[in-house]
PDB file of C-alpha atoms in Angstrom:
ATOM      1  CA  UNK A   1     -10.372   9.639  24.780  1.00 46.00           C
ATOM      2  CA  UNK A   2      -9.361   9.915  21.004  1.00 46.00           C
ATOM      3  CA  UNK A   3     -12.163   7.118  20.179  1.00 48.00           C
ATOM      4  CA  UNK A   4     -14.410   6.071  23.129  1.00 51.00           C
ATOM      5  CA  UNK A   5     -16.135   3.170  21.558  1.00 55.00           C
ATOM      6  CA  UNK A   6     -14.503   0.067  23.453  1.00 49.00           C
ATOM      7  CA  UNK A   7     -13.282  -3.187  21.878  1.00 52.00           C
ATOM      8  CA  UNK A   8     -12.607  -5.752  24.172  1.00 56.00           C
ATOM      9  CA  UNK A   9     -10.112  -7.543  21.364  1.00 61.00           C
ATOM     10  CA  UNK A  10      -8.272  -4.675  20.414  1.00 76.00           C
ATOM     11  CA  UNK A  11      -8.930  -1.305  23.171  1.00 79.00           C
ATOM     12  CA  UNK A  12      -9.505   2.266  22.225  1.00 82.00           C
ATOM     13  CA  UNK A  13      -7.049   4.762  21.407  1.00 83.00           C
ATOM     14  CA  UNK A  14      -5.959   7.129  24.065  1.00 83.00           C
ATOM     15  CA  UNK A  15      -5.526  10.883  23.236  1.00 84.00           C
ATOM     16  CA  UNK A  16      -2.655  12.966  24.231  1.00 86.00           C
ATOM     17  CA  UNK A  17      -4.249  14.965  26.575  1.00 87.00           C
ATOM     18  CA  UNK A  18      -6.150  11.810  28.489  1.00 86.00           C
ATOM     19  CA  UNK A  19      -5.734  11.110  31.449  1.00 81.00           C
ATOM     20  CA  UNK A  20      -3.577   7.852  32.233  1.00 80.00           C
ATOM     21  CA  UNK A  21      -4.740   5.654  35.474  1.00 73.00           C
ATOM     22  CA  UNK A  22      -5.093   1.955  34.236  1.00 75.00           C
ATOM     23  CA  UNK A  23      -2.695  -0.056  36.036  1.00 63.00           C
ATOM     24  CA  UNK A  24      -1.435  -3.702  35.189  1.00 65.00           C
ATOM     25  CA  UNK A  25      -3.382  -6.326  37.483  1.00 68.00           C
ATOM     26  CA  UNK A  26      -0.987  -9.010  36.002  1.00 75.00           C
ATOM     27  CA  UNK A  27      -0.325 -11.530  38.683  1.00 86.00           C
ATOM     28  CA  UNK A  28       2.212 -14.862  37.739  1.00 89.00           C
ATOM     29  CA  UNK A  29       0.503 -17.540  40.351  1.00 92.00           C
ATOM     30  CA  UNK A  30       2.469 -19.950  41.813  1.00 92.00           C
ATOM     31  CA  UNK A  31       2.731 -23.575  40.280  1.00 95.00           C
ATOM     32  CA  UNK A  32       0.239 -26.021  41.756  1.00 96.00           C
ATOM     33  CA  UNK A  33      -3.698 -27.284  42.185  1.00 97.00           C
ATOM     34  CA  UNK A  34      -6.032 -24.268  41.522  1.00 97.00           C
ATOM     35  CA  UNK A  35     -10.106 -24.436  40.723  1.00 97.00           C
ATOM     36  CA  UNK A  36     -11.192 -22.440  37.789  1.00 98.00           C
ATOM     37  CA  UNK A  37     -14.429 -21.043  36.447  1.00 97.00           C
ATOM     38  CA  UNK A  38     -14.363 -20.662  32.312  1.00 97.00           C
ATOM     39  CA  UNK A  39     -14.930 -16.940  31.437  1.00 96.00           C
ATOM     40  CA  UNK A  40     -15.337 -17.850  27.400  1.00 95.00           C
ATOM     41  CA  UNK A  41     -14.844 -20.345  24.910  1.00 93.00           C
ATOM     42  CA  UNK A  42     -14.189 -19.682  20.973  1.00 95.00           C
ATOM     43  CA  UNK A  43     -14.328 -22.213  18.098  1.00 96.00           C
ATOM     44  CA  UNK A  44     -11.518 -21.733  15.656  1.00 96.00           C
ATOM     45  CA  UNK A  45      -9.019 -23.186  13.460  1.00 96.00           C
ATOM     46  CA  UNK A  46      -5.756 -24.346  13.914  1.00 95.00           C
ATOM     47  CA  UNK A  47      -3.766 -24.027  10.661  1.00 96.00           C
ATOM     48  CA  UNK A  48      -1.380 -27.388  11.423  1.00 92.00           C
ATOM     49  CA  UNK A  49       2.563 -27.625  11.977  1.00 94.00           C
ATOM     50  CA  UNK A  50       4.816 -30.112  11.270  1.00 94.00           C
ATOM     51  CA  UNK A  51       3.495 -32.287  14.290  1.00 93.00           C
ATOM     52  CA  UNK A  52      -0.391 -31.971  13.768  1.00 93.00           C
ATOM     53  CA  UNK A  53      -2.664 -31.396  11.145  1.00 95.00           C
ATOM     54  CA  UNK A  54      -4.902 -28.839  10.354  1.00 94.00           C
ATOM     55  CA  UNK A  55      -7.375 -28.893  12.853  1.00 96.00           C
ATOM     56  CA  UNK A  56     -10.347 -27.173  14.349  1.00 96.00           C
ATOM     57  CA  UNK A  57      -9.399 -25.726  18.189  1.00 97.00           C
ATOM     58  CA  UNK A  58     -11.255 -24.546  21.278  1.00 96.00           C
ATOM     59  CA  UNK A  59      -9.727 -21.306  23.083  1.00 97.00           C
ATOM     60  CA  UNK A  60     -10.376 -21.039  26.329  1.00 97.00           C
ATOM     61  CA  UNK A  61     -10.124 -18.577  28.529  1.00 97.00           C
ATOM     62  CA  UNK A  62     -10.539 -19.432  32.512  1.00 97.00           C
ATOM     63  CA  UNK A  63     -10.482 -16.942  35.472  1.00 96.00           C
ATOM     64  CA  UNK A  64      -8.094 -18.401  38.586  1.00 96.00           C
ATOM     65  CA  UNK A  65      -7.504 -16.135  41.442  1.00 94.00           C
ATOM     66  CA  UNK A  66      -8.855 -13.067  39.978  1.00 91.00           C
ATOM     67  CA  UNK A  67      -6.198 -13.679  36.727  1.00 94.00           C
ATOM     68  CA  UNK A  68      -7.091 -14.812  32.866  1.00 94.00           C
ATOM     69  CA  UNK A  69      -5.327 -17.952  31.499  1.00 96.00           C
ATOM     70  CA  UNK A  70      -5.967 -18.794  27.948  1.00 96.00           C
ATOM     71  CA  UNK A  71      -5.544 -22.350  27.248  1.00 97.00           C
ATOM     72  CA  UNK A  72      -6.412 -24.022  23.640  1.00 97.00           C
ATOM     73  CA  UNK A  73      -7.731 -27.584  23.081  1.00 97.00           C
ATOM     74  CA  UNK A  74      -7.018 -29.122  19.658  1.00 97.00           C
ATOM     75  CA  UNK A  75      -9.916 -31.092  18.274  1.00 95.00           C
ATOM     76  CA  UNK A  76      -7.515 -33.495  16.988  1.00 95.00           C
ATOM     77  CA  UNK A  77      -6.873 -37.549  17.565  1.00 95.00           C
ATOM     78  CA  UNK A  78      -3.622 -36.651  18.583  1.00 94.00           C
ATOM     79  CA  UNK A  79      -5.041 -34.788  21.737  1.00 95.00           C
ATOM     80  CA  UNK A  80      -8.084 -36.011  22.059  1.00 95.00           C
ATOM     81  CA  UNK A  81      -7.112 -37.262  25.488  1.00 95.00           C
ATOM     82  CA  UNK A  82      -6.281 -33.443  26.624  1.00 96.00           C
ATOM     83  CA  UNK A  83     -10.038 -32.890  25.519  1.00 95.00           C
ATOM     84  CA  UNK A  84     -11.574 -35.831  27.532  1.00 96.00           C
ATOM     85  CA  UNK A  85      -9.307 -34.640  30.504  1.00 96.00           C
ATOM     86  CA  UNK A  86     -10.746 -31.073  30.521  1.00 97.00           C
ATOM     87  CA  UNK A  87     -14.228 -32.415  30.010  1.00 97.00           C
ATOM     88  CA  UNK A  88     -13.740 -35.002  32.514  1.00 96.00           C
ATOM     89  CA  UNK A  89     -12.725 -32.143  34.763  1.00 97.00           C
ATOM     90  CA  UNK A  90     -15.595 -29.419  34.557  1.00 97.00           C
ATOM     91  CA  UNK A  91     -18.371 -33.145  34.745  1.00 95.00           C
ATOM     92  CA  UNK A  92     -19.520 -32.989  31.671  1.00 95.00           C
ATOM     93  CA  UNK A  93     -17.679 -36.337  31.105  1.00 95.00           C
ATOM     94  CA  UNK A  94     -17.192 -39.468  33.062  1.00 93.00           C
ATOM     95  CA  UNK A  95     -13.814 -41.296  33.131  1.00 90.00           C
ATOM     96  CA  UNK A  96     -13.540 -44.201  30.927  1.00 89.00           C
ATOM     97  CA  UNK A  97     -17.375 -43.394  29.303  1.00 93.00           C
ATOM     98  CA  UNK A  98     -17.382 -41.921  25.698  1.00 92.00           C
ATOM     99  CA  UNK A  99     -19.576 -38.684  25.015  1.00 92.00           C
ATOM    100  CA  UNK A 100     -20.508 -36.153  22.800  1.00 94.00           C
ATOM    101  CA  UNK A 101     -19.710 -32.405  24.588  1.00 94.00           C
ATOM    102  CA  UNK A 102     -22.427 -29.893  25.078  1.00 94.00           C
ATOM    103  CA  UNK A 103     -20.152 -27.230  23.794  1.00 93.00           C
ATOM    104  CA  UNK A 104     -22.678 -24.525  24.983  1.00 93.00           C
ATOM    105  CA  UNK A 105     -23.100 -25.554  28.534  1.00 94.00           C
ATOM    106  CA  UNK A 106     -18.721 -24.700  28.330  1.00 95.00           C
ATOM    107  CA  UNK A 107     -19.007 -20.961  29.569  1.00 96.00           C
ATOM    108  CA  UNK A 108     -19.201 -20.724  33.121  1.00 96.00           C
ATOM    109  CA  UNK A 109     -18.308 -24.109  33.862  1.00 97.00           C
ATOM    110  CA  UNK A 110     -15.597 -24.632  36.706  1.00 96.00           C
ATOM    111  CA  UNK A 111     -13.130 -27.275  37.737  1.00 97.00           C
ATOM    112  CA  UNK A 112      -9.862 -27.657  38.974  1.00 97.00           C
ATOM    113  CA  UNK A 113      -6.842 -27.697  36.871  1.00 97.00           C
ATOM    114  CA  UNK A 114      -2.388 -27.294  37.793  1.00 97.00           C
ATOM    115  CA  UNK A 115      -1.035 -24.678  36.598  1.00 97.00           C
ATOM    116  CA  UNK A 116       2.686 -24.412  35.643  1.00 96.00           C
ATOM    117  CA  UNK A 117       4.861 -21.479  34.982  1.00 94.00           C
ATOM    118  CA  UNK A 118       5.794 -20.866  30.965  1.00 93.00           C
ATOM    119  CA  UNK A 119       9.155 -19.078  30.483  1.00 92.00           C
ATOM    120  CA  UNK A 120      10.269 -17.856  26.948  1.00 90.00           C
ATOM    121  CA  UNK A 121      12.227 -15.218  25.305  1.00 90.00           C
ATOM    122  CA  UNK A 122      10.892 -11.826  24.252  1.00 87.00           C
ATOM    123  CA  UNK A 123      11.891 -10.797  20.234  1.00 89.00           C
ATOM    124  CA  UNK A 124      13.921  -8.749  22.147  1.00 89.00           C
ATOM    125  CA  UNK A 125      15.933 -10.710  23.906  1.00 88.00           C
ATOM    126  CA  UNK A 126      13.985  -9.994  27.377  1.00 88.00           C
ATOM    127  CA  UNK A 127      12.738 -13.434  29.193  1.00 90.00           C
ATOM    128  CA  UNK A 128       8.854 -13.303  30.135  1.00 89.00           C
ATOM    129  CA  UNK A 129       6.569 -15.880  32.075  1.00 92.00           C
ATOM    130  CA  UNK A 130       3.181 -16.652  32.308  1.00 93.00           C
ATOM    131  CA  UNK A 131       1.120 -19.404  33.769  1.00 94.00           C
ATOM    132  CA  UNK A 132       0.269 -22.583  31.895  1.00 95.00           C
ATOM    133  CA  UNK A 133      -2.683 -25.294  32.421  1.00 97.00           C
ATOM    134  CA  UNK A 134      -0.269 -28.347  32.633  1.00 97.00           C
ATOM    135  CA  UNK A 135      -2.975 -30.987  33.564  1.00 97.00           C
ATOM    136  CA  UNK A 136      -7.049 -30.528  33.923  1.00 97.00           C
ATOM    137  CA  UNK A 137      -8.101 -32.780  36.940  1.00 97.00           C
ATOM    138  CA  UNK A 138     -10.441 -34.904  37.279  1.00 94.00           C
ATOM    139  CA  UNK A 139     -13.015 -33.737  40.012  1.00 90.00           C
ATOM    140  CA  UNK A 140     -13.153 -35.804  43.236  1.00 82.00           C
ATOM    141  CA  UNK A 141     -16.418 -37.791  44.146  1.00 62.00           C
ATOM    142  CA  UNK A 142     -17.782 -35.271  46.004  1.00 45.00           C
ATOM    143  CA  UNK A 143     -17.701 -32.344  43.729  1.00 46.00           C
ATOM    144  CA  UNK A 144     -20.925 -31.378  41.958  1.00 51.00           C
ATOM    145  CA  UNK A 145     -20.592 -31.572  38.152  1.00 49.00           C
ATOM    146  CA  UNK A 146     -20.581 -27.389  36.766  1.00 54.00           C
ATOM    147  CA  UNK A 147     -21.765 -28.095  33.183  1.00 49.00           C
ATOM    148  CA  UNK A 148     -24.973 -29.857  31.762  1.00 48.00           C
ATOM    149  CA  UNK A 149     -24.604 -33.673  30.701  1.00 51.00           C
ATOM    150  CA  UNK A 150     -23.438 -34.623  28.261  1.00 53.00           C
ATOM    151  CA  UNK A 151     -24.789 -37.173  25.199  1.00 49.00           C
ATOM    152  CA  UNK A 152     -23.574 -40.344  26.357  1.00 50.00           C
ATOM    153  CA  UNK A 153     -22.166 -42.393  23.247  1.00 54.00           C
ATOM    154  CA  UNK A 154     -20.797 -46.043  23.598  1.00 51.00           C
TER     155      UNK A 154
END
């Protein structure tokens, strides 16, 4: 290898004479019900569109069946019910009851969420898929809440 310092964001270059074994573990799941665990969870900014404003935003990334799905929460009014669904759905929330999140008990925190299928067109023309939280559900009463409590507010 060319450079053998790792970056998880961006690789390492391969050199011409490495050898090439890596193969894609890409797998597009089927739509439906799946529990989750979160692998990681990033603060960052969401720069607004014509539909929301500026904002800050929670990217997610959650292991199902051995895959990755990203999936970003907007810390906006406009979707603040998307936000009390997910936290609603890992226990850190309970229905109906206000609270302030524990954003660091958020990594390694599981749930259940449905996942759709995503189809759009490639710059080049080429259609791709990829799989989609659609809904974070809400756990059912015998499931054990994953994250620590959080503050209640009311």
């Amino acid at each position: 290898m060319v450079n053998d310092t790792y970056n998880n964001n961006l690789g390492a270059e391969l050199g011409w004479d490495d050898v090439i074994s890596e193969e894609s573990s890409f797998v597009l799941l089927d739509p439906g019900t799946y529990d989750f665990t979160i692998n990681s969870f990033e603060r960052k900014r969401y720069n607004g569109s014509a539909k929301m404003c500026a904002c800050n935003m929670i990217e997610l990334s959650l292991s199902v069946e051995g895959q990755t799905i990203k999936d970003r929460l907007y810390m906006n009014k406009k979707a603040e019910w998307r936000l009390s669904q997910f936290l609603v759905s890992i226990g850190m929330k309970q229905k109906g009851v206000p609270c302030k999140p524990n954003w660091n008990a958020i990594p390694g925190a599981h749930g259940r969420c449905e996942l759709g299928v995503h189809t759009y067109k490639k710059d080049n023309g080429d259609e791709s898929r990829y799989n989609e939280v659609k809904a974070y559900i809400e756990p059912d009463g015998g499931m054990e809440p994953s994250a620590a409590a959080a503050v209640p507010q009311g």
